[in-house]
Tab-separated table of N, CA and C and ligand atoms in Angstrom:
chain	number	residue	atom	x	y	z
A	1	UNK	N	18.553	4.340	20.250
A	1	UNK	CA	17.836	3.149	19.840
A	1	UNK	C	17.808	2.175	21.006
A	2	UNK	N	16.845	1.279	20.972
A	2	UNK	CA	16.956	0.570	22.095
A	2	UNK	C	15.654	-0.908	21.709
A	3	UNK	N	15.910	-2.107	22.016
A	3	UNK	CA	14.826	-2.768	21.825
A	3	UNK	C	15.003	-4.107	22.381
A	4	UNK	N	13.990	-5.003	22.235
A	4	UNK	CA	13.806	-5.871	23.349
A	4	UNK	C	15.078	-7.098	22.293
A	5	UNK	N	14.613	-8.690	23.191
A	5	UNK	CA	14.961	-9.803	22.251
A	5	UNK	C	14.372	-9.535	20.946
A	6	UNK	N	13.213	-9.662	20.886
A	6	UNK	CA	12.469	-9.181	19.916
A	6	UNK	C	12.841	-8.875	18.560
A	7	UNK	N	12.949	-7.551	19.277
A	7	UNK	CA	13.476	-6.156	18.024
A	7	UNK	C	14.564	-6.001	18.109
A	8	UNK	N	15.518	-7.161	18.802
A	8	UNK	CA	16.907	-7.152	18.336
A	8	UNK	C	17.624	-6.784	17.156
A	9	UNK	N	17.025	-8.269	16.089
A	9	UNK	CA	17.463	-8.360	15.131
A	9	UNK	C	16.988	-6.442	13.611
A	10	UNK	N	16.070	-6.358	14.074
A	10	UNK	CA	15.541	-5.087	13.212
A	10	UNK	C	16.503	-3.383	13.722
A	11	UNK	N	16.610	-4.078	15.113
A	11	UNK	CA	17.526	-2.991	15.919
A	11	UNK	C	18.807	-2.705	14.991
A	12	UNK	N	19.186	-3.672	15.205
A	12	UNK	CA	20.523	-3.897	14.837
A	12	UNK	C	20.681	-3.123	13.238
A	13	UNK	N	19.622	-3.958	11.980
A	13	UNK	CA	19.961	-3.820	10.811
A	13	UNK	C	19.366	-2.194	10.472
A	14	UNK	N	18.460	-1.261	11.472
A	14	UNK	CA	18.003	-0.102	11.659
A	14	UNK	C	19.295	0.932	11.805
A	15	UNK	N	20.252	0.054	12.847
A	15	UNK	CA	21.063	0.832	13.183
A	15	UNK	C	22.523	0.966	12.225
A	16	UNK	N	22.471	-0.084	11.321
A	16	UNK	CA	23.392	-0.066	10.257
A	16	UNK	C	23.161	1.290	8.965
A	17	UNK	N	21.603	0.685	8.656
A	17	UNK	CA	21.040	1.670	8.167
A	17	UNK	C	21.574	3.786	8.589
A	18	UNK	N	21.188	3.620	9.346
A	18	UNK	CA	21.441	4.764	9.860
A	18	UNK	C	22.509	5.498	9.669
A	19	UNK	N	23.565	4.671	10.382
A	19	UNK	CA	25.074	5.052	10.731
A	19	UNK	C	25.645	4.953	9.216
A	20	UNK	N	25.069	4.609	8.247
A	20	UNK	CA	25.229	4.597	7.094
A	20	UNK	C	25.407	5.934	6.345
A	21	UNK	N	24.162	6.454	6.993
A	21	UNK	CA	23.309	8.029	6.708
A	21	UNK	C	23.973	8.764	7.205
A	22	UNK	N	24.620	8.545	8.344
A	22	UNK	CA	25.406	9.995	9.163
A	22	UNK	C	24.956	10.341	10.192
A	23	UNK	N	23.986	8.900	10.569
A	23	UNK	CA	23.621	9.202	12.115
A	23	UNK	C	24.390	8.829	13.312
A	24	UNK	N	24.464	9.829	14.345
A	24	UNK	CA	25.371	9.475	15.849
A	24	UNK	C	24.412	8.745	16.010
A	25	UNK	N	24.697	7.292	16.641
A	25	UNK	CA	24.028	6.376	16.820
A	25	UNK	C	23.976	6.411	18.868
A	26	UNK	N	23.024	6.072	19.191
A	26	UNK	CA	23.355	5.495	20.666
A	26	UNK	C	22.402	4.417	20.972
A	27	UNK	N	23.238	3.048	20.903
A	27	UNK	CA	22.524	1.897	21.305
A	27	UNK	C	21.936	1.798	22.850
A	28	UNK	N	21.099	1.214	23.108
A	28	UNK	CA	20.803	1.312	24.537
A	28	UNK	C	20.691	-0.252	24.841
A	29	UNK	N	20.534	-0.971	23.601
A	29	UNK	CA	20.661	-2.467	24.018
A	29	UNK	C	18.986	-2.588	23.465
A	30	UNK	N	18.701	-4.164	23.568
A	30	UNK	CA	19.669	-5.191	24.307
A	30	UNK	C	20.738	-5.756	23.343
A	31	UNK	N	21.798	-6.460	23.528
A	31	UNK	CA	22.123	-6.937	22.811
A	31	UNK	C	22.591	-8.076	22.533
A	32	UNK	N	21.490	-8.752	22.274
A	32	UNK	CA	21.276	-10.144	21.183
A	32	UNK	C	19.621	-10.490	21.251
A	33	UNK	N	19.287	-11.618	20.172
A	33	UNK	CA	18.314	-12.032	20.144
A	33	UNK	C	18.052	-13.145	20.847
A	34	UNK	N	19.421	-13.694	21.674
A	34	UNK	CA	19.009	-15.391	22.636
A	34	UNK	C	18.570	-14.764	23.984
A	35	UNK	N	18.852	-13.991	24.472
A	35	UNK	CA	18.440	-13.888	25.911
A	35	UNK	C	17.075	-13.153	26.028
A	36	UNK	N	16.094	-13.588	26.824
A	36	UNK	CA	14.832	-12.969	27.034
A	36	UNK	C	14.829	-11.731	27.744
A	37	UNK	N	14.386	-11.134	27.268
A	37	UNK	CA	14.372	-9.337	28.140
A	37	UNK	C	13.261	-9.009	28.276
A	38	UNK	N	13.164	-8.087	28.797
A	38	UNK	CA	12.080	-7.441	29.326
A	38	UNK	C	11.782	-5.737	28.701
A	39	UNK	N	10.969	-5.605	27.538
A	39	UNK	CA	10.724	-4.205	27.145
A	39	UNK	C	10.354	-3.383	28.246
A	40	UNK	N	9.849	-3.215	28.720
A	40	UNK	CA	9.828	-1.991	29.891
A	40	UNK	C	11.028	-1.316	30.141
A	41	UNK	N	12.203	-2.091	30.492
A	41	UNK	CA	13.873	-2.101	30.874
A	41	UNK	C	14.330	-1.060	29.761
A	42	UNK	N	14.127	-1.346	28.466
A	42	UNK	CA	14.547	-0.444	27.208
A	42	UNK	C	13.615	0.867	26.653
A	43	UNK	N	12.056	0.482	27.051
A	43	UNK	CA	11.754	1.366	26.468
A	43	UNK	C	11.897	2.787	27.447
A	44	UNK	N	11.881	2.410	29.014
A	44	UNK	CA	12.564	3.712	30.130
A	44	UNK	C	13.412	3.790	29.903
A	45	UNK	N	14.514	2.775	29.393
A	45	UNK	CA	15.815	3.904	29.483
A	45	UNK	C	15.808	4.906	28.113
A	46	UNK	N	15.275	4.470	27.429
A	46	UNK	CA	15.443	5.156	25.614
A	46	UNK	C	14.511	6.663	26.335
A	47	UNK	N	13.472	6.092	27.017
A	47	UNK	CA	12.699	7.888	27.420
A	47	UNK	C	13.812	8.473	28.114
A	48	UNK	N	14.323	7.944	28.993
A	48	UNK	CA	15.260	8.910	30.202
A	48	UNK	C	16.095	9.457	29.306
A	49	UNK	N	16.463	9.368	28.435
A	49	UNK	CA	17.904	9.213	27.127
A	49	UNK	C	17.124	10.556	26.386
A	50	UNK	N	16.067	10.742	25.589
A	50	UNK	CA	15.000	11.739	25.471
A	50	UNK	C	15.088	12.715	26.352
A	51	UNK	N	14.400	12.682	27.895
A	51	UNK	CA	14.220	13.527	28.654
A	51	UNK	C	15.273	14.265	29.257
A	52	UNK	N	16.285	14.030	29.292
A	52	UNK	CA	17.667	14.288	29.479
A	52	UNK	C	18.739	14.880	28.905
A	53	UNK	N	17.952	14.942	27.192
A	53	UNK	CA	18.447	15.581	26.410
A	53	UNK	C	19.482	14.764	25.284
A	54	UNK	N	19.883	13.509	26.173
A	54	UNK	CA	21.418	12.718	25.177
A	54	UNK	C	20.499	12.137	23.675
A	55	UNK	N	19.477	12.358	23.213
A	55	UNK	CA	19.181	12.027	21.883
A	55	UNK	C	17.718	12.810	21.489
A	56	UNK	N	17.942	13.592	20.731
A	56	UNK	CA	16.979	14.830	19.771
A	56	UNK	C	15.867	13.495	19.557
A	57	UNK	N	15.908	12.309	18.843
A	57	UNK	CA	14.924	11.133	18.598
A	57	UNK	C	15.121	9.997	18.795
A	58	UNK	N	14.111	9.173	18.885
A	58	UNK	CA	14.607	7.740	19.199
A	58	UNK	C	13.466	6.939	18.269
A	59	UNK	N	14.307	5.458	18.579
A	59	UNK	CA	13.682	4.724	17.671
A	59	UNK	C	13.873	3.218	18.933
A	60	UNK	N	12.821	2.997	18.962
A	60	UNK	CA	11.947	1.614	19.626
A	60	UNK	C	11.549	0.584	18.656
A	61	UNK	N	12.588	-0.954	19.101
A	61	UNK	CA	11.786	-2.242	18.153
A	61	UNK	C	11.565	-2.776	19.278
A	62	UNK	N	10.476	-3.617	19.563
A	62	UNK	CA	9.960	-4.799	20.318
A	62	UNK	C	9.323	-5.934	19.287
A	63	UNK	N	8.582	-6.586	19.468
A	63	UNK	CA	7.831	-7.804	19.213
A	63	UNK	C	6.473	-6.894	18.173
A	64	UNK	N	6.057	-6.325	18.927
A	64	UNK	CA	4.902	-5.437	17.845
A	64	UNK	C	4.868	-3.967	18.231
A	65	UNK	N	6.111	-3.799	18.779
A	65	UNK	CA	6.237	-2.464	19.070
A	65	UNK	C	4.946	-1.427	20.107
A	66	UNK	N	4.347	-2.086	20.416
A	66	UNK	CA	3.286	-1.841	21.575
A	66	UNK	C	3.694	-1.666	22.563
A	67	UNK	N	4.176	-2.690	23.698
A	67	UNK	CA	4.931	-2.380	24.708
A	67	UNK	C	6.037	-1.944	25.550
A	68	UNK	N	7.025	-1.810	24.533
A	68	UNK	CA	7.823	-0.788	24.463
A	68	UNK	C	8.241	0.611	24.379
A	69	UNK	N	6.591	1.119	23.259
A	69	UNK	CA	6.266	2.229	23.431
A	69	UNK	C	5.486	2.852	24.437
A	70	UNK	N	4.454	1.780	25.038
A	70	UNK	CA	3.697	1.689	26.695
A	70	UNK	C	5.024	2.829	27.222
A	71	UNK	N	5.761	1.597	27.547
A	71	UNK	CA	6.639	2.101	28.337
A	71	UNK	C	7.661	3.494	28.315
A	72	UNK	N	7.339	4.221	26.823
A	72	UNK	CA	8.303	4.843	27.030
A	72	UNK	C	7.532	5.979	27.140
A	73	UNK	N	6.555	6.109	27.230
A	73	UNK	CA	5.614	6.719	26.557
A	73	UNK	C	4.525	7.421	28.326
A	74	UNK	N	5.493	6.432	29.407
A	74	UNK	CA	5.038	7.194	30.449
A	74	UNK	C	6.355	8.056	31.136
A	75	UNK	N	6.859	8.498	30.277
A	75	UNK	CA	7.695	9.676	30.283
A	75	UNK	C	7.021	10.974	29.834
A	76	UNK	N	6.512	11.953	30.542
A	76	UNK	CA	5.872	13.113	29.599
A	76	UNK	C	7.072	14.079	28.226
A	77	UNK	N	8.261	13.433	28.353
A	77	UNK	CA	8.990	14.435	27.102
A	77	UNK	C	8.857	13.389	26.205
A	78	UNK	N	8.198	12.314	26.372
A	78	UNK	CA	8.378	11.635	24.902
A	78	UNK	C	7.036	11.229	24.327
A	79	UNK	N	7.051	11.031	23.123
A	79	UNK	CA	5.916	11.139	22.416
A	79	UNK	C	6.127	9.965	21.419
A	80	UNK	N	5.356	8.664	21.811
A	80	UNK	CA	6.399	7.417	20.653
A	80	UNK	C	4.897	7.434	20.112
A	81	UNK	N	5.551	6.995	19.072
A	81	UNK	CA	4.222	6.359	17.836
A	81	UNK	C	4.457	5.264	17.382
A	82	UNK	N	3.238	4.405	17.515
A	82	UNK	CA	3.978	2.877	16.650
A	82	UNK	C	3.397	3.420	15.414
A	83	UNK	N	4.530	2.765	14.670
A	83	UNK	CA	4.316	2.742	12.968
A	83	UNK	C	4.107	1.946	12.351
A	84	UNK	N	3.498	1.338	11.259
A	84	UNK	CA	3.288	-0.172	10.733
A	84	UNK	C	3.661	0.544	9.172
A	85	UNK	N	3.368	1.304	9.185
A	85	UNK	CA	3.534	2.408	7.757
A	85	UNK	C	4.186	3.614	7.410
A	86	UNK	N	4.176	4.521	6.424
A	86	UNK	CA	5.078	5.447	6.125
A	86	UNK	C	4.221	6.440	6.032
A	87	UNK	N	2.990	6.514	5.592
A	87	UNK	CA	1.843	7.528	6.236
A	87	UNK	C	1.778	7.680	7.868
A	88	UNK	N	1.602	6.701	8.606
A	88	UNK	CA	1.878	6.853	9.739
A	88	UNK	C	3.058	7.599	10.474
A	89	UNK	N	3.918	7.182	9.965
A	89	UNK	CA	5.408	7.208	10.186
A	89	UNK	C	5.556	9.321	9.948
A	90	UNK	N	4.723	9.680	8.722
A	90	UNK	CA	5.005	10.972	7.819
A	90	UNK	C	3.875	11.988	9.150
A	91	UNK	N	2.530	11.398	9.289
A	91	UNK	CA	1.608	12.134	9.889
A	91	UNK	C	2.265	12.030	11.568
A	92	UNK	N	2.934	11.313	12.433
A	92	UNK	CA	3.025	11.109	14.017
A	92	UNK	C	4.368	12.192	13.819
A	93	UNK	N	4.976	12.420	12.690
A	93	UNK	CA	5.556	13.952	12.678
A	93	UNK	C	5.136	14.541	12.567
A	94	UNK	N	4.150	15.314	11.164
A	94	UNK	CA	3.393	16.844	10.869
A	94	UNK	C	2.366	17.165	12.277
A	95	UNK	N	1.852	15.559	12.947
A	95	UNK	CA	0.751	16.035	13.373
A	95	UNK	C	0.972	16.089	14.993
A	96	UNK	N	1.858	15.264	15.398
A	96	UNK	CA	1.796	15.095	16.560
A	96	UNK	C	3.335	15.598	17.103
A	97	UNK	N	4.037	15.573	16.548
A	97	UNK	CA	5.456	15.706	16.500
A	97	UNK	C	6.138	14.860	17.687
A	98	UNK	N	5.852	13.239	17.236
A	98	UNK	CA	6.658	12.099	17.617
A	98	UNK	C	8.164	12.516	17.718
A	99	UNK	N	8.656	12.399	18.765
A	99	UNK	CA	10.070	12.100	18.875
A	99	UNK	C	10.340	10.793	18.641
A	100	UNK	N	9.629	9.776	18.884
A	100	UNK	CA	10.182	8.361	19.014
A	100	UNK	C	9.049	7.752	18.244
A	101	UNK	N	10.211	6.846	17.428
A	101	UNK	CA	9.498	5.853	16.364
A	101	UNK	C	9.249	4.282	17.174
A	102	UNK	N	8.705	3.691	17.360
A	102	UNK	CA	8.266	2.463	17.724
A	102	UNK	C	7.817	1.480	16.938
A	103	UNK	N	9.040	0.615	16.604
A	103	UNK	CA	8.192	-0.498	15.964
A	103	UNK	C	7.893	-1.700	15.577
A	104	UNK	N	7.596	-2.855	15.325
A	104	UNK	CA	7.297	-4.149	15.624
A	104	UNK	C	7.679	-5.308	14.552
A	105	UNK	N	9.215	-5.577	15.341
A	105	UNK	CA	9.646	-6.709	14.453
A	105	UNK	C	8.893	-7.710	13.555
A	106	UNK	N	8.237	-8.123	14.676
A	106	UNK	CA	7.482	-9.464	14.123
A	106	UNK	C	6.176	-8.768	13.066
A	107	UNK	N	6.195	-7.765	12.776
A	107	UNK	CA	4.687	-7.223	12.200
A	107	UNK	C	4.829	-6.652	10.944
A	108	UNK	N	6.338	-5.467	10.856
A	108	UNK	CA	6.822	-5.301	9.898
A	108	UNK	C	8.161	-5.664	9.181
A	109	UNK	N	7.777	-5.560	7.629
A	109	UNK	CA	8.846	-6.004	6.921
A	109	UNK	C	10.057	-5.316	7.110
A	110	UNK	N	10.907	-5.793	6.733
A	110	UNK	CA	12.098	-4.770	6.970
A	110	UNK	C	12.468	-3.316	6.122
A	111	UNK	N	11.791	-3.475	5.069
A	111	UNK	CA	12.221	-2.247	3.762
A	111	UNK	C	10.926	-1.459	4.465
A	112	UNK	N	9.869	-2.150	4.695
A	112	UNK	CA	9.345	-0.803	5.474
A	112	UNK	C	9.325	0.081	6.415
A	113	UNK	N	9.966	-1.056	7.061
A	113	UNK	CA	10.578	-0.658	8.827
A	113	UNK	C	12.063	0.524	8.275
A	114	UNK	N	12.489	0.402	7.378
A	114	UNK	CA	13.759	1.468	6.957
A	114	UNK	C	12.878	2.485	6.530
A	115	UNK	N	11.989	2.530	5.126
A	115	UNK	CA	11.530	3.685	4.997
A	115	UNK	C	10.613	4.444	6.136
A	116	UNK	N	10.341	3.880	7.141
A	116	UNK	CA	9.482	4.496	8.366
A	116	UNK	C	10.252	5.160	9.352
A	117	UNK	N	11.438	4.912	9.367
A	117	UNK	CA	12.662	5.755	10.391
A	117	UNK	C	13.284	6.431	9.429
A	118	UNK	N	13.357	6.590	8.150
A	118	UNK	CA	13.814	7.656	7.068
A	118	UNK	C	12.793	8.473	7.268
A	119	UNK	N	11.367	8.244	6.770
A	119	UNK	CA	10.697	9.419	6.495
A	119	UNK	C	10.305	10.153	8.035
A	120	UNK	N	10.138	9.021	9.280
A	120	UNK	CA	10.390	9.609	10.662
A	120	UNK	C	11.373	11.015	10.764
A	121	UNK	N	12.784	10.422	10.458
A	121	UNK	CA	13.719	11.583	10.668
A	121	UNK	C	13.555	12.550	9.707
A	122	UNK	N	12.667	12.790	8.758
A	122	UNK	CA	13.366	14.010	7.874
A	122	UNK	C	11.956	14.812	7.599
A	123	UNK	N	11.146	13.793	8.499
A	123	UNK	CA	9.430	15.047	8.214
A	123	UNK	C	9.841	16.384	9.241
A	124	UNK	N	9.446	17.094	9.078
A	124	UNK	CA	9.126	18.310	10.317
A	124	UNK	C	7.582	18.825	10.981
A	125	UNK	N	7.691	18.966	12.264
A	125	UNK	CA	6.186	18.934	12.761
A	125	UNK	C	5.719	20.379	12.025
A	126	UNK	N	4.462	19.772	11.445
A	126	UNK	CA	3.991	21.002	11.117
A	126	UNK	C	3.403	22.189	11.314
A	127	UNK	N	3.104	22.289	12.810
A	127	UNK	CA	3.070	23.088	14.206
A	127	UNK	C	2.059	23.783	13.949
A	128	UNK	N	1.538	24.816	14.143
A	128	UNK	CA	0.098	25.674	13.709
A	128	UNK	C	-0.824	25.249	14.501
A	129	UNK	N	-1.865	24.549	13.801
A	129	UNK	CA	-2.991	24.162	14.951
A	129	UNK	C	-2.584	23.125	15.364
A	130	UNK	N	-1.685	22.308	15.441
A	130	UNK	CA	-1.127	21.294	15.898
A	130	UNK	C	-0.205	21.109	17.599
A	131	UNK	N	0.239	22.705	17.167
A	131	UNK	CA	1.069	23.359	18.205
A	131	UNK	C	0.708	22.588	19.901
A	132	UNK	N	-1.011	23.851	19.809
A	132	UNK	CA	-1.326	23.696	21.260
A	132	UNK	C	-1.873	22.022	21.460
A	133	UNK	N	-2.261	21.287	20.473
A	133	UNK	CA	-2.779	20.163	20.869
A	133	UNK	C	-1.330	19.359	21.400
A	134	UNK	N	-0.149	18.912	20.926
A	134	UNK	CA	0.585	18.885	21.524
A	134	UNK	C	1.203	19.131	22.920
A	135	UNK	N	1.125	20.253	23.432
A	135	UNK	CA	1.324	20.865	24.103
A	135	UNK	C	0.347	20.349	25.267
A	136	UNK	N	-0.503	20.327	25.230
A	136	UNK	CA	-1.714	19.458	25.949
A	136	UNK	C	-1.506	17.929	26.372
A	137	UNK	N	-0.657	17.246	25.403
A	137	UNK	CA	-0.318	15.865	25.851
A	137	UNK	C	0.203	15.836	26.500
A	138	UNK	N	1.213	16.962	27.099
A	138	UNK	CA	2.635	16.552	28.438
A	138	UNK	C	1.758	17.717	29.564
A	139	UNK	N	0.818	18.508	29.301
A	139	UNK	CA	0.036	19.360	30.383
A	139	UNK	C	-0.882	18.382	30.702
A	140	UNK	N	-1.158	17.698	30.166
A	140	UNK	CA	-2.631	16.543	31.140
A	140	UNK	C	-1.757	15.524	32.203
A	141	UNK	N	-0.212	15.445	32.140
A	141	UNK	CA	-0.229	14.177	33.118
A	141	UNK	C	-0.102	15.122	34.686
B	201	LIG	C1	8.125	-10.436	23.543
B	201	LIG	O1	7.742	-11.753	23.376
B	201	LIG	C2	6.985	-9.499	23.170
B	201	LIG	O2	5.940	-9.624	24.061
B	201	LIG	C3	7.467	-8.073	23.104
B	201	LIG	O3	8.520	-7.985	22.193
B	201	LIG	C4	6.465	-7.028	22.637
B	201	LIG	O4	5.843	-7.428	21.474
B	201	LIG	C5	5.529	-6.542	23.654
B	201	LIG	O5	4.763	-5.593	23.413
């Protein structure tokens, strides 16, 4: 997990959530909501953290979850999706097979922002014709 001033506060109560569930958690920061940061800073390290292997998925809060995912998102092993929803959240798994959830404090509520990293972690990509299009997103850079 990782997120700006921003998506501090959603960070945080995401990550309670979780560790609740039985998730190994790995914070990447920042941590607090007074000091100004810079998303770029979090959303590379959360990809390098991905590409490297130290976390199967990740989960990105910023301000509207846009630029954070920019950023992580010029990593070719990662694949972030912003979510505003739980259709979203259900399809950037079956269809695209998102590793990383991205998403935007200031935009979403919080009970949705939980059910969107629940149904994130427990969809499975549904691979088939989906497969090679995938596969195509980290062969074009
Ligand atoms: C910070 O003010 C804000 O710009 C940032 O959290 C994010 O929304 C950028 O995409």
């Amino acid at each position: 997990m990782a997120s700006d001033h921003a998506g501090f506060d959603l960070k945080e109560l995401l990550k309670r959530e979780l560790q609740a569930a039985g998730h190994d958690i790995l914070d990447l920061g920042t941590t607090g909501s007074a000091t100004s940061v810079d998303y770029p800073d979090f959303g590379t390290a959360l990809a390098k953290v991905i590409r490297d292997g130290g976390a199967g998925r990740g989960v990105l809060v910023c301000g509207t979850g846009i630029g954070i995912s920019i950023a992580a998102n010029r990593e070719p092993a990662v694949r972030a999706a912003v979510v505003h929803d739980v259709t979203s959240a259900r399809l950037a798994r079956q269809h695209n097979d998102a590793n990383v959830i991205a998403l935007g404090a200031r935009l979403v509520g919080t009970e949705v922002a939980k059910d969107c990293v629940r149904i994130f972690l427990e969809t499975p990509f549904e691979g088939g014709r989906h497969g090679p299009r995938v596969a195509k997103l980290s062969a074009a850079r």
